[in-house]
């Protein structure tokens, strides 16, 4: 919402004769929007710092990084192009199985597996994107859900390839680029996942701040109007959906490589639903929503389920209800206000 | 951003606070990784209740070590199982792992048990191949072929000539179908059809119609425990209970945990399994009474797996004199024998599987409750899959 208003605000003066020349204004606007903010530096500093400060928690951090990448990919289509999906786990699963099978049958170098998994998931994403071009949100929910169910059943049926309900055994990835061996503490795993997440995040950040990214937002806000402005909506949706599928596939491959196991559960409906929940917690459309949400979601889940293994879902549910009732924005504003006051007092 | 920093700080504080106490007395930690929420929550709850009951009855100190039980919820998700077992081994330095509700969950944990050299007690999952995935796996539940092969033997000996089978279409179901058919045809019987139903939201009606048409002497069924109730309902709705087709199944179908809620539809079903809450022995009576008192529920075969798992852990510690060296504990477990609530059992030293009695039971009403009442016993049954391989 706020982005749309700043867009209008910035665009208006450029049209008036007293404004800056029209040729440079949009460029400045885009560059201004993509400038790094201090909070962003802080976020990544903490993420890297955790590698050294929390040696006991690398396994959990690894899970957070992978969930973060998966929800980042969902955010690309939901937060920027307005496509709701209940079947995003399909691409996670395709990537996971692709990486697992590749590792099992000889190509054990993880980076190669990552690229192959991303490419395969992207190809499937490209093909299935044509299914979601038409229809309303509800149709899309059903179509994406259906696609995910089909892949779940395929993985179940093709048990001589996938191992079926028992899962794929014997996935033993070699050292990354022939140098870094996976260790039992999860240190390599976290460093690896974080590095992949960071590179893909940079790419996503570049893309959403490009003219292409802006045109996606226009599509999200009003597809009809965007169309009459000359934005080819179908091609853009195909492109961003394919990109998101590549991201999800890579997240799946990371999961397989760092846990050395894949099973049917990776294609479960709960995976897709969790990703949406994470975005509810973290917010959509500013790229960090998936990451912040993944941190909060995983830590909450881990903390609560360690305290009360049987009833943690209740507390999780309560938290989500409160979050939705109070509103995330209001909570963030309150915290920001307190912070500002604390800083003001000190100065 | 702020929230993340806060949470990170909180995590550091929690880690520091958690690491300090309980070092005074020597501790042996037991980490149970179980599905405590989700569709398989009842597995986790039964096992946890049984493990806590065992500790309450036998004291929490063995061979000078205080037993500390850590229970983690893996929600039935293999990558979470893997992370939790890994954390239990690396951070908590557990001396034993345990639990593992489903086959893929056990598979996911296998490399950790091997790498960490920590004995891992499989208390639930029943696919035969699990114990081959890590030399540190020891199983206190059962293998599905143990139950199915016995059912086939019993059917062949009791005048059943024409069989049909109906199984859930996934790994264990297909194993059950195969081991039943092989054994039954080897004994001279005839299989007139194998039906596979989808694992999720099955509608049994069309399959049962084919059973009605084929008119076999008996129908052999394997479905995972929760689905059993659904199956029984449709079996009766189709009138198959009155058609003279005998219903034979593994004990999963008439799971003690849900049997009583199935209603009279379940009466007369014949099943084969290693444990029934109605098993007649002083050990079992004490176990069932204590379990009912502690958790207000009837123990099922999951609970007895958890109970015996704790027994194996206690006895192994006694044998090693409190040493928590993984290999020594494993050696202590191999060949161990005792009297469990389910009857006499032994851990096969070669395969690390249970050698146990398999009972043939019939669902009857006992004191207004439905129970699996045992009427025939096949003694000291080994896992047939590994026996066939010469293991």
XYZ file of C-alpha atoms in Angstrom:
738
model
C 0.000 0.000 0.000
C 2.613 2.491 1.095
C 4.721 1.689 -1.936
C 1.915 2.553 -4.287
C 1.473 5.957 -2.666
C 5.171 6.817 -2.770
C 5.184 5.740 -6.357
C 2.459 8.224 -7.139
C 4.105 10.901 -5.027
C 7.423 10.535 -6.773
C 5.967 10.310 -10.217
C 3.801 13.389 -9.957
C 6.518 16.121 -9.827
C 8.377 14.676 -12.803
C 5.391 15.468 -14.952
C 5.361 19.161 -14.021
C 7.548 21.599 -15.990
C 9.483 22.688 -12.877
C 10.574 19.089 -12.092
C 13.775 17.283 -13.048
C 14.055 16.133 -16.664
C 11.680 13.249 -17.252
C 14.398 10.932 -18.572
C 16.367 10.692 -15.325
C 13.558 10.834 -12.749
C 12.354 7.212 -12.997
C 15.930 6.049 -12.888
C 16.641 8.055 -9.763
C 13.448 6.769 -8.275
C 14.445 3.157 -8.888
C 17.965 3.682 -7.586
C 16.616 5.456 -4.535
C 14.277 2.581 -3.796
C 16.975 -0.034 -4.102
C 19.441 1.690 -1.758
C 20.504 -0.508 1.184
C 19.032 0.496 4.527
C 20.924 0.146 7.846
C 18.411 -2.408 9.131
C 19.178 -4.628 6.167
C 22.898 -4.607 6.967
C 22.027 -5.423 10.561
C 19.865 -8.367 9.490
C 22.582 -10.026 7.451
C 25.215 -9.202 10.059
C 23.154 -11.045 12.658
C 22.655 -13.967 10.269
C 26.406 -14.287 9.707
C 27.150 -13.541 13.359
C 24.942 -16.459 14.381
C 27.362 -18.730 12.549
C 29.977 -17.860 15.162
C 27.883 -16.891 18.180
C 25.504 -19.870 18.259
C 27.580 -22.966 17.444
C 24.972 -25.207 19.152
C 22.119 -24.061 16.990
C 23.486 -24.461 13.474
C 20.998 -27.191 12.626
C 18.058 -25.027 13.577
C 19.580 -22.024 11.794
C 19.999 -24.171 8.711
C 16.325 -25.070 8.832
C 15.457 -21.383 9.202
C 17.604 -20.405 6.220
C 15.962 -23.045 4.026
C 12.443 -22.167 5.151
C 13.378 -18.516 4.567
C 14.417 -19.250 0.989
C 11.226 -21.228 0.392
C 8.997 -18.440 1.705
C 11.042 -15.843 -0.157
C 10.108 -17.720 -3.298
C 6.429 -17.716 -2.315
C 6.698 -13.999 -1.506
C 7.934 -13.370 -5.050
C 4.630 -14.551 -6.492
C 2.294 -13.628 -3.628
C 3.768 -10.357 -2.433
C 4.872 -8.967 -5.777
C 2.549 -10.479 -8.366
C -0.460 -11.220 -6.162
C -0.689 -14.923 -7.050
C -1.959 -16.972 -4.147
C -0.708 -20.550 -4.114
C -1.539 -23.503 -1.895
C 0.732 -25.838 -3.787
C 4.147 -24.252 -3.636
C 5.529 -27.408 -1.998
C 5.343 -29.080 -5.435
C 8.465 -27.185 -6.518
C 10.165 -27.743 -3.174
C 9.535 -31.450 -3.622
C 10.706 -31.563 -7.234
C 13.942 -29.844 -6.268
C 14.395 -32.122 -3.269
C 13.864 -35.328 -5.219
C 15.976 -34.098 -8.152
C 18.907 -33.327 -5.847
C 18.407 -36.569 -3.927
C 18.303 -38.773 -7.019
C 21.248 -37.006 -8.598
C 23.324 -37.495 -5.448
C 22.291 -41.107 -5.138
C 23.171 -41.916 -8.736
C 26.682 -40.549 -8.892
C 26.685 -36.741 -9.067
C 27.370 -36.058 -5.418
C 28.773 -32.520 -5.741
C 26.133 -30.330 -4.020
C 26.396 -27.195 -6.191
C 25.754 -29.185 -9.360
C 22.756 -30.768 -7.689
C 21.504 -27.338 -6.678
C 21.626 -26.031 -10.245
C 20.003 -29.142 -11.678
C 17.241 -29.078 -9.071
C 16.566 -25.388 -9.728
C 16.469 -25.969 -13.484
C 14.055 -28.889 -13.243
C 11.736 -27.121 -10.803
C 11.886 -24.052 -13.041
C 10.891 -26.106 -16.090
C 7.910 -27.550 -14.250
C 7.056 -24.078 -12.931
C 7.185 -22.677 -16.447
C 4.802 -25.338 -17.769
C 2.370 -25.110 -14.870
C 2.367 -21.290 -14.947
C 0.055 -21.395 -17.961
C -2.563 -23.009 -15.745
C -2.744 -20.005 -13.446
C -2.905 -17.284 -16.083
C -6.665 -17.267 -16.083
C -9.179 -17.239 -13.311
C -9.604 -15.636 -9.920
C -7.728 -16.199 -6.685
C -10.003 -19.067 -5.758
C -9.353 -20.868 -9.047
C -5.645 -20.399 -8.567
C -5.800 -21.839 -5.062
C -7.491 -24.918 -6.460
C -5.186 -25.262 -9.462
C -1.978 -24.898 -7.440
C -3.309 -27.273 -4.808
C -4.191 -29.760 -7.533
C -0.755 -29.578 -9.138
C 0.878 -30.262 -5.774
C -1.416 -33.230 -5.135
C -0.562 -34.690 -8.532
C 3.158 -34.558 -7.756
C 2.581 -36.044 -4.314
C 0.728 -38.970 -5.849
C 3.358 -39.343 -8.586
C 6.125 -39.586 -6.004
C 4.027 -42.138 -4.124
C 3.368 -44.275 -7.220
C 6.864 -44.162 -8.718
C 8.263 -45.932 -5.702
C 11.009 -47.687 -7.657
C 12.478 -44.226 -8.307
C 11.481 -42.215 -5.243
C 11.291 -44.918 -2.585
C 7.581 -44.170 -2.150
C 6.258 -43.752 1.377
C 9.484 -45.049 2.920
C 11.545 -42.222 1.482
C 14.719 -42.093 -0.585
C 17.601 -43.770 1.185
C 21.329 -43.501 0.593
C 21.608 -39.795 -0.224
C 25.201 -38.985 0.722
C 26.329 -35.650 -0.741
C 30.058 -35.113 -1.226
C 31.990 -32.033 -0.108
C 30.796 -28.691 -1.523
C 32.911 -27.799 -4.572
C 35.165 -30.639 -3.428
C 36.294 -28.583 -0.432
C 33.789 -28.432 2.425
C 32.535 -31.660 3.967
C 29.128 -31.697 5.733
C 29.663 -32.168 9.476
C 27.442 -33.505 12.250
C 27.216 -30.070 13.925
C 25.563 -28.564 10.875
C 28.137 -25.775 10.557
C 28.892 -26.416 6.891
C 25.189 -26.918 6.263
C 24.243 -23.539 7.728
C 27.084 -21.659 6.052
C 26.161 -23.272 2.751
C 22.423 -22.571 3.041
C 23.040 -19.014 4.223
C 25.397 -18.317 1.333
C 22.897 -19.672 -1.190
C 20.079 -17.729 0.468
C 22.113 -14.505 0.368
C 23.042 -14.817 -3.305
C 19.464 -15.611 -4.304
C 18.194 -12.809 -2.090
C 20.481 -10.303 -3.822
C 19.174 -11.489 -7.162
C 15.550 -11.226 -6.016
C 16.218 -7.757 -4.611
C 17.698 -6.647 -7.910
C 14.734 -8.062 -9.811
C 11.949 -6.563 -7.710
C 13.563 -3.127 -7.864
C 13.908 -3.280 -11.633
C 11.255 -1.925 -14.002
C 10.117 -5.537 -14.378
C 9.513 -5.729 -10.624
C 7.552 -2.492 -10.643
C 5.381 -3.685 -13.494
C 4.604 -6.807 -11.433
C 3.331 -4.609 -8.637
C 1.141 -2.773 -11.080
C -0.275 -6.131 -12.114
C -0.904 -7.044 -8.506
C -2.752 -3.822 -7.761
C -4.962 -3.761 -10.825
C -4.432 -6.172 -13.649
C -6.951 -4.543 -15.936
C -5.416 -1.122 -15.581
C -1.917 -2.511 -15.954
C -3.035 -4.154 -19.164
C -4.402 -0.911 -20.554
C -1.060 0.740 -19.748
C 0.542 -1.731 -22.109
C 1.972 -4.170 -19.575
C 1.839 -7.708 -20.969
C 0.539 -9.465 -17.892
C 0.676 -13.072 -19.070
C 4.363 -12.999 -19.931
C 5.241 -11.369 -16.640
C 3.281 -13.883 -14.615
C 4.924 -16.771 -16.467
C 8.334 -15.240 -15.811
C 7.886 -14.589 -12.103
C 6.181 -17.938 -11.491
C 9.066 -19.739 -13.181
C 11.557 -17.748 -11.120
C 9.734 -18.597 -7.899
C 9.705 -22.277 -8.887
C 13.486 -22.178 -9.418
C 13.926 -20.673 -5.939
C 11.660 -23.259 -4.329
C 13.479 -26.050 -6.162
C 16.812 -24.825 -4.847
C 15.369 -24.655 -1.332
C 14.258 -28.270 -1.704
C 17.693 -29.293 -2.924
C 19.305 -27.590 0.084
C 16.979 -29.484 2.394
C 17.842 -32.821 0.791
C 21.570 -32.178 0.785
C 21.764 -30.961 4.374
C 19.482 -33.683 5.801
C 20.606 -36.481 3.449
C 17.064 -37.768 3.097
C 13.896 -37.125 1.107
C 10.463 -38.554 1.656
C 6.923 -37.986 0.432
C 6.293 -35.601 3.270
C 8.235 -32.889 1.388
C 5.266 -32.626 -1.001
C 2.732 -32.442 1.793
C 0.021 -29.829 1.823
C 1.277 -28.750 5.260
C 4.516 -27.497 3.678
C 2.639 -25.113 1.395
C 0.367 -24.023 4.231
C 3.327 -23.404 6.565
C 4.915 -21.143 3.970
C 1.736 -19.056 3.833
C 1.671 -18.916 7.642
C 5.244 -17.690 7.680
C 4.265 -14.889 5.319
C 1.303 -14.044 7.543
C 3.756 -13.638 10.418
C 6.431 -11.790 8.484
C 4.369 -9.827 5.968
C 4.563 -9.832 2.178
C 5.926 -7.607 -0.520
C 9.178 -6.365 1.012
C 11.319 -9.524 0.606
C 12.263 -9.708 4.282
C 8.802 -10.924 5.268
C 9.617 -14.527 4.459
C 12.973 -14.339 6.219
C 11.768 -12.608 9.385
C 8.702 -14.835 9.421
C 10.826 -17.965 9.040
C 12.974 -16.904 12.007
C 9.946 -16.199 14.198
C 7.997 -19.273 13.067
C 10.833 -21.765 13.517
C 12.018 -20.364 16.850
C 8.478 -20.307 18.207
C 7.848 -23.845 17.022
C 11.132 -25.112 18.408
C 10.808 -23.295 21.709
C 7.192 -24.202 22.346
C 7.518 -27.829 21.283
C 10.530 -28.323 23.545
C 8.515 -26.996 26.491
C 5.290 -28.844 25.778
C 5.730 -31.475 23.034
C 2.054 -32.454 22.957
C 0.289 -29.101 23.227
C 2.548 -26.581 21.512
C 0.166 -26.254 18.571
C -2.334 -24.588 20.901
C 0.131 -21.837 21.864
C 1.198 -21.457 18.267
C -2.433 -21.022 17.250
C -3.030 -18.533 20.034
C -0.039 -16.499 18.901
C -1.304 -16.406 15.323
C -4.801 -15.361 16.390
C -3.394 -12.555 18.534
C -1.063 -11.510 15.745
C -3.925 -11.255 13.288
C -6.288 -9.548 15.745
C -3.805 -6.967 16.978
C -2.247 -6.584 13.552
C 1.383 -6.981 12.723
C 1.811 -3.377 11.635
C 0.487 -2.050 14.904
C 2.845 -4.300 16.867
C 5.831 -3.269 14.787
C 4.865 0.423 15.132
C 4.634 0.094 18.916
C 8.072 -1.514 19.127
C 9.515 1.076 16.776
C 7.986 3.847 18.899
C 9.537 2.424 22.066
C 12.874 2.114 20.332
C 12.733 5.693 19.068
C 11.884 6.958 22.537
C 14.762 4.960 24.064
C 17.186 6.335 21.491
C 15.819 9.866 21.984
C 16.280 9.697 25.740
C 19.864 8.586 25.395
C 20.721 11.380 22.950
C 14.846 -6.643 12.517
C 14.509 -5.855 16.153
C 12.438 -8.927 16.770
C 15.109 -11.082 15.249
C 17.807 -9.619 17.454
C 15.623 -10.021 20.479
C 14.898 -13.624 19.652
C 18.552 -14.313 18.998
C 19.420 -12.804 22.365
C 16.668 -14.826 24.017
C 17.995 -17.959 22.358
C 21.507 -17.263 23.685
C 20.142 -16.675 27.166
C 18.095 -19.848 27.049
C 21.055 -21.859 25.813
C 23.250 -20.540 28.640
C 20.612 -21.120 31.288
C 19.876 -24.617 30.035
C 23.488 -25.731 29.946
C 24.418 -25.077 33.547
C 22.438 -27.195 36.053
C 22.150 -30.963 36.536
C 25.861 -31.662 36.180
C 26.335 -32.551 39.842
C 25.103 -36.153 39.663
C 26.112 -38.298 36.705
C 23.316 -38.196 34.194
C 22.313 -40.516 31.377
C 20.034 -38.728 28.958
C 17.421 -40.529 26.902
C 16.126 -38.578 23.906
C 12.757 -39.672 22.539
C 11.859 -38.256 19.130
C 8.186 -38.908 18.504
C 5.244 -37.574 16.530
C 3.387 -35.803 19.361
C 1.129 -33.722 17.109
C -0.451 -34.369 13.719
C -2.091 -37.535 12.418
C 0.245 -39.874 14.327
C 0.040 -38.104 17.674
C -1.482 -41.130 19.411
C 1.723 -43.105 18.696
C 3.815 -40.465 20.435
C 1.498 -40.090 23.399
C 1.268 -43.820 24.060
C 5.039 -44.229 23.937
C 5.779 -41.196 26.076
C 3.224 -42.254 28.699
C 4.692 -45.766 28.829
C 8.271 -44.477 29.101
C 7.354 -42.097 31.929
C 5.461 -44.876 33.692
C 8.512 -47.141 33.477
C 10.707 -44.470 35.043
C 8.129 -43.774 37.761
C 7.942 -47.472 38.670
C 11.631 -48.350 38.464
C 13.128 -45.169 39.900
C 15.096 -42.620 37.931
C 18.539 -43.811 38.984
C 20.266 -46.798 37.364
C 23.817 -47.964 38.080
C 24.582 -44.617 39.722
C 23.228 -42.579 36.835
C 20.190 -40.373 36.897
C 17.951 -40.986 33.894
C 16.781 -37.806 32.254
C 14.029 -38.187 29.653
C 13.885 -35.607 26.855
C 10.843 -35.766 24.588
C 10.814 -33.935 21.252
C 7.962 -33.577 18.774
C 8.953 -34.242 15.163
C 5.337 -33.813 13.903
C 5.944 -36.879 11.721
C 8.302 -34.939 9.434
C 11.573 -36.725 8.539
C 13.822 -33.664 8.204
C 12.653 -32.470 11.630
C 13.317 -35.943 13.067
C 16.793 -35.744 11.665
C 17.500 -32.304 13.062
C 16.095 -33.168 16.497
C 18.085 -36.404 16.769
C 21.175 -34.561 15.602
C 20.613 -31.823 18.212
C 19.990 -34.395 20.919
C 23.270 -36.124 20.056
C 25.394 -33.010 19.505
C 23.992 -30.557 22.071
C 22.375 -32.691 24.743
C 24.902 -35.525 24.394
C 22.201 -38.145 24.926
C 23.306 -41.698 25.702
C 20.225 -43.215 24.055
C 17.879 -42.257 21.275
C 14.390 -43.677 21.069
C 10.954 -43.399 19.542
C 10.664 -43.170 15.733
C 6.979 -43.394 14.921
C 7.103 -44.115 11.184
C 9.475 -45.824 8.800
C 10.762 -42.680 7.010
C 11.384 -41.033 10.386
C 13.607 -43.921 11.450
C 15.401 -43.862 8.092
C 16.133 -40.144 8.469
C 17.706 -40.675 11.889
C 19.806 -43.706 10.882
C 22.994 -41.856 9.797
C 23.008 -39.852 13.049
C 22.865 -42.948 15.238
C 25.731 -44.458 13.244
C 27.892 -41.328 13.195
C 27.239 -40.479 16.848
C 27.598 -44.127 17.956
C 24.414 -43.785 20.009
C 22.116 -46.797 20.474
C 18.726 -45.917 18.970
C 15.696 -47.891 20.110
C 12.971 -48.182 17.467
C 9.797 -48.316 19.548
C 7.152 -48.090 16.821
C 8.111 -48.202 13.114
C 7.637 -51.697 11.678
C 9.225 -51.972 8.232
C 11.636 -54.869 8.270
C 14.548 -53.066 6.565
C 14.917 -50.352 9.247
C 17.440 -52.184 11.421
C 19.658 -52.694 8.372
C 20.109 -48.920 7.995
C 22.278 -48.510 11.073
C 24.146 -50.998 13.273
C 22.999 -48.903 16.252
C 19.282 -49.560 15.729
C 17.630 -51.961 18.183
C 13.919 -52.631 17.790
C 11.438 -53.219 20.601
C 8.264 -53.055 18.518
C 7.742 -55.692 15.803
C 8.110 -56.162 12.068
C 5.034 -56.331 9.902
C 6.103 -59.621 8.231
C 6.236 -61.218 11.716
C 2.511 -60.628 12.064
C 1.445 -61.361 8.467
C 3.344 -64.621 8.051
C 1.775 -66.010 11.205
C -1.676 -64.977 9.956
C -1.039 -66.822 6.681
C 0.072 -69.970 8.522
C -2.965 -69.890 10.746
C -5.359 -69.363 7.820
C -3.867 -72.251 5.832
C -4.171 -74.578 8.832
C -7.735 -73.591 9.594
C -9.540 -74.537 6.434
C -9.151 -71.350 4.422
C -8.580 -72.232 0.748
C -9.381 -69.105 -1.266
C -7.992 -65.773 -0.061
C -8.199 -62.188 -1.131
C -6.046 -59.456 0.293
C -6.729 -55.751 0.737
C -3.901 -53.427 1.769
C -3.131 -49.714 1.859
C -1.093 -48.798 -1.188
C 2.275 -47.885 0.336
C 5.515 -49.589 1.364
C 4.366 -51.518 4.451
C 1.043 -52.451 2.810
C 2.773 -53.917 -0.222
C 5.207 -55.791 2.068
C 2.257 -57.250 3.957
C 0.484 -58.279 0.752
C 3.594 -59.978 -0.590
C 4.648 -61.817 2.540
C 1.091 -63.002 3.142
C 0.583 -64.245 -0.410
C 3.959 -66.008 -0.595
C 3.406 -67.838 2.660
C -0.214 -68.703 1.991
C 0.331 -70.085 -1.520
C 3.406 -72.011 -0.312
C 1.135 -73.699 2.218
C -1.200 -74.814 -0.571
C -3.766 -72.005 -0.498
C -4.975 -69.992 -3.437
C -4.980 -66.211 -3.748
C -7.888 -65.023 -5.887
C -7.130 -61.316 -5.861
C -4.986 -58.568 -4.403
C -6.584 -55.182 -3.819
C -4.658 -51.987 -3.083
C -6.512 -48.986 -1.680
C -5.109 -45.447 -1.643
C -3.452 -44.499 1.629
C -5.260 -41.184 1.978
C -9.018 -40.816 2.439
C -9.760 -44.296 1.153
C -13.237 -45.257 -0.030
C -13.432 -49.005 0.452
C -16.815 -49.501 -1.183
C -15.713 -50.405 -4.754
C -13.015 -52.721 -3.427
C -15.374 -54.459 -1.060
C -17.816 -54.981 -3.915
C -15.130 -56.975 -5.705
C -14.736 -59.086 -2.583
C -18.487 -59.732 -2.580
C -18.299 -60.816 -6.240
C -15.254 -63.072 -5.815
C -16.642 -64.827 -2.685
C -13.321 -65.909 -1.136
C -13.206 -67.920 2.104
C -11.427 -65.073 3.836
C -10.204 -61.526 3.306
C -6.810 -60.492 4.653
C -6.520 -56.792 5.516
C -3.685 -54.474 6.406
C -4.363 -50.769 6.869
C -2.549 -48.352 9.222
C -4.068 -48.231 12.678
C -6.283 -45.119 12.377
C -7.889 -46.252 9.120
C -9.073 -49.489 10.705
C -12.226 -47.938 12.143
C -13.250 -46.574 8.736
C -12.665 -49.943 7.125
C -14.737 -51.839 9.680
C -17.667 -49.490 9.208
C -17.786 -49.973 5.443
C -17.217 -53.724 5.777
C -20.390 -53.996 7.838
C -22.349 -51.529 5.675
C -21.726 -53.775 2.670
C -23.093 -56.712 4.623
C -19.810 -58.594 4.361
C -19.897 -59.539 8.027
C -22.925 -61.744 7.289
C -21.715 -63.105 3.953
C -19.491 -65.796 5.402
C -16.232 -64.117 4.322
C -13.889 -64.384 7.268
C -12.050 -61.169 8.078
C -8.381 -61.668 8.921
C -6.036 -58.772 9.670
C -2.894 -57.682 11.440
C -3.345 -56.150 14.868
C -2.933 -52.646 13.468
C -6.546 -52.763 12.247
C -7.981 -53.502 15.699
C -5.547 -51.239 17.575
C -6.402 -51.324 21.295
C -6.342 -47.533 21.379
C -9.361 -47.183 19.078
C -10.928 -50.662 19.156
C -13.544 -49.819 21.732
C -14.840 -46.926 19.631
C -15.368 -49.126 16.588
C -18.486 -50.587 18.101
C -19.951 -54.034 17.573
C -18.947 -53.930 13.890
C -15.541 -55.178 14.974
C -16.827 -58.236 16.854
C -15.386 -61.514 15.603
C -12.500 -60.066 13.584
C -9.468 -62.338 13.725
C -6.077 -60.654 13.909
C -2.450 -61.575 14.503
C -0.165 -59.397 16.609
C 2.473 -59.381 19.302
C 0.501 -57.540 21.951
C -3.032 -57.136 23.221
C -4.082 -55.224 26.312
C -6.165 -58.299 27.179
C -3.086 -60.577 27.244
C -3.319 -62.863 30.270
C -0.234 -62.585 32.469
C 0.576 -61.019 35.833
C 3.133 -58.715 34.153
C 0.565 -57.438 31.700
C -2.153 -56.993 34.312
C 0.177 -54.833 36.417
C 1.222 -52.870 33.317
C -2.318 -52.232 32.061
C -3.618 -51.232 35.505
C -0.746 -48.816 36.119
C -1.033 -47.369 32.621
C -4.761 -46.804 32.978
C -4.245 -45.134 36.320
C -1.467 -42.878 35.057
C -2.918 -41.755 31.746
C -6.574 -42.798 31.762
C -6.204 -44.754 28.523
C -5.780 -48.337 27.421
C -2.181 -49.140 26.426
C -1.744 -50.388 22.850
C 1.158 -52.049 21.047
C 2.941 -48.677 20.777
C 2.912 -48.304 24.565
C 4.391 -51.749 25.093
C 7.133 -50.877 22.566
C 7.973 -47.792 24.639
C 7.877 -49.735 27.892
C 10.210 -52.454 26.614
C 12.437 -49.803 25.039
C 12.986 -48.250 28.468
C 13.567 -51.722 29.904
C 16.320 -52.373 27.360
C 17.917 -49.034 28.262
C 17.814 -49.718 32.022
C 19.158 -53.245 31.715
C 21.926 -52.216 29.330
C 23.089 -49.542 31.776
C 23.084 -52.096 34.583
C 25.208 -54.464 32.501
C 27.785 -51.830 31.607
C 27.899 -50.651 35.227
C 26.829 -47.142 34.254
C 29.200 -46.718 31.333
C 27.538 -44.826 28.501
C 29.883 -45.967 25.762
C 27.592 -46.580 22.765
C 29.224 -49.753 21.520
C 29.315 -51.296 25.009
C 25.626 -50.475 25.514
C 24.777 -51.975 22.151
C 26.631 -55.182 22.991
C 24.781 -55.330 26.294
C 21.462 -55.131 24.458
C 22.210 -57.886 21.962
C 20.780 -61.203 23.073
C 19.035 -59.674 26.087
C 15.901 -61.562 27.120
C 13.166 -60.771 29.617
C 9.473 -61.153 30.354
C 7.606 -58.252 28.848
C 3.908 -57.471 29.354
C 3.493 -59.073 25.901
C 5.146 -62.349 26.990
C 8.690 -63.739 26.802
C 10.899 -61.776 24.415
C 14.505 -61.678 23.302
C 16.619 -59.314 21.226
C 18.125 -61.327 18.403
C 21.878 -60.749 18.710
C 22.382 -61.018 14.943
C 19.561 -58.815 13.663
C 18.764 -56.608 16.705
C 15.103 -57.505 16.207
C 12.596 -58.808 18.718
C 12.073 -62.552 18.865
C 8.590 -62.768 20.327
C 5.322 -64.672 20.486
C 2.728 -63.745 17.895
C -0.825 -64.307 19.047
C -3.973 -64.997 17.066
C -6.797 -63.011 18.607
C -10.517 -62.527 18.129
C -12.425 -59.361 18.989
C -14.827 -60.128 21.841
C -16.715 -58.216 24.465
C -15.030 -58.389 27.873
C -16.738 -56.520 30.720
C -18.584 -54.215 28.293
C -15.434 -53.307 26.408
C -14.182 -54.648 23.094
C -10.910 -56.524 23.422
C -8.569 -58.610 21.307
C -8.815 -61.963 23.065
C -5.923 -64.303 22.318
C -6.712 -67.925 21.471
C -3.611 -69.281 19.729
C 0.105 -68.611 20.117
C 3.007 -68.955 17.699
C 6.065 -68.978 19.911
C 9.372 -67.147 19.448
C 8.770 -65.780 15.945
C 11.806 -64.161 14.309
C 11.587 -61.508 11.605
C 10.869 -63.727 8.578
C 12.415 -61.313 6.051
C 15.830 -61.475 7.690
C 15.492 -65.185 8.455
C 14.948 -65.765 4.711
C 18.151 -63.870 3.962
C 19.965 -66.175 6.365
C 20.429 -63.458 8.991
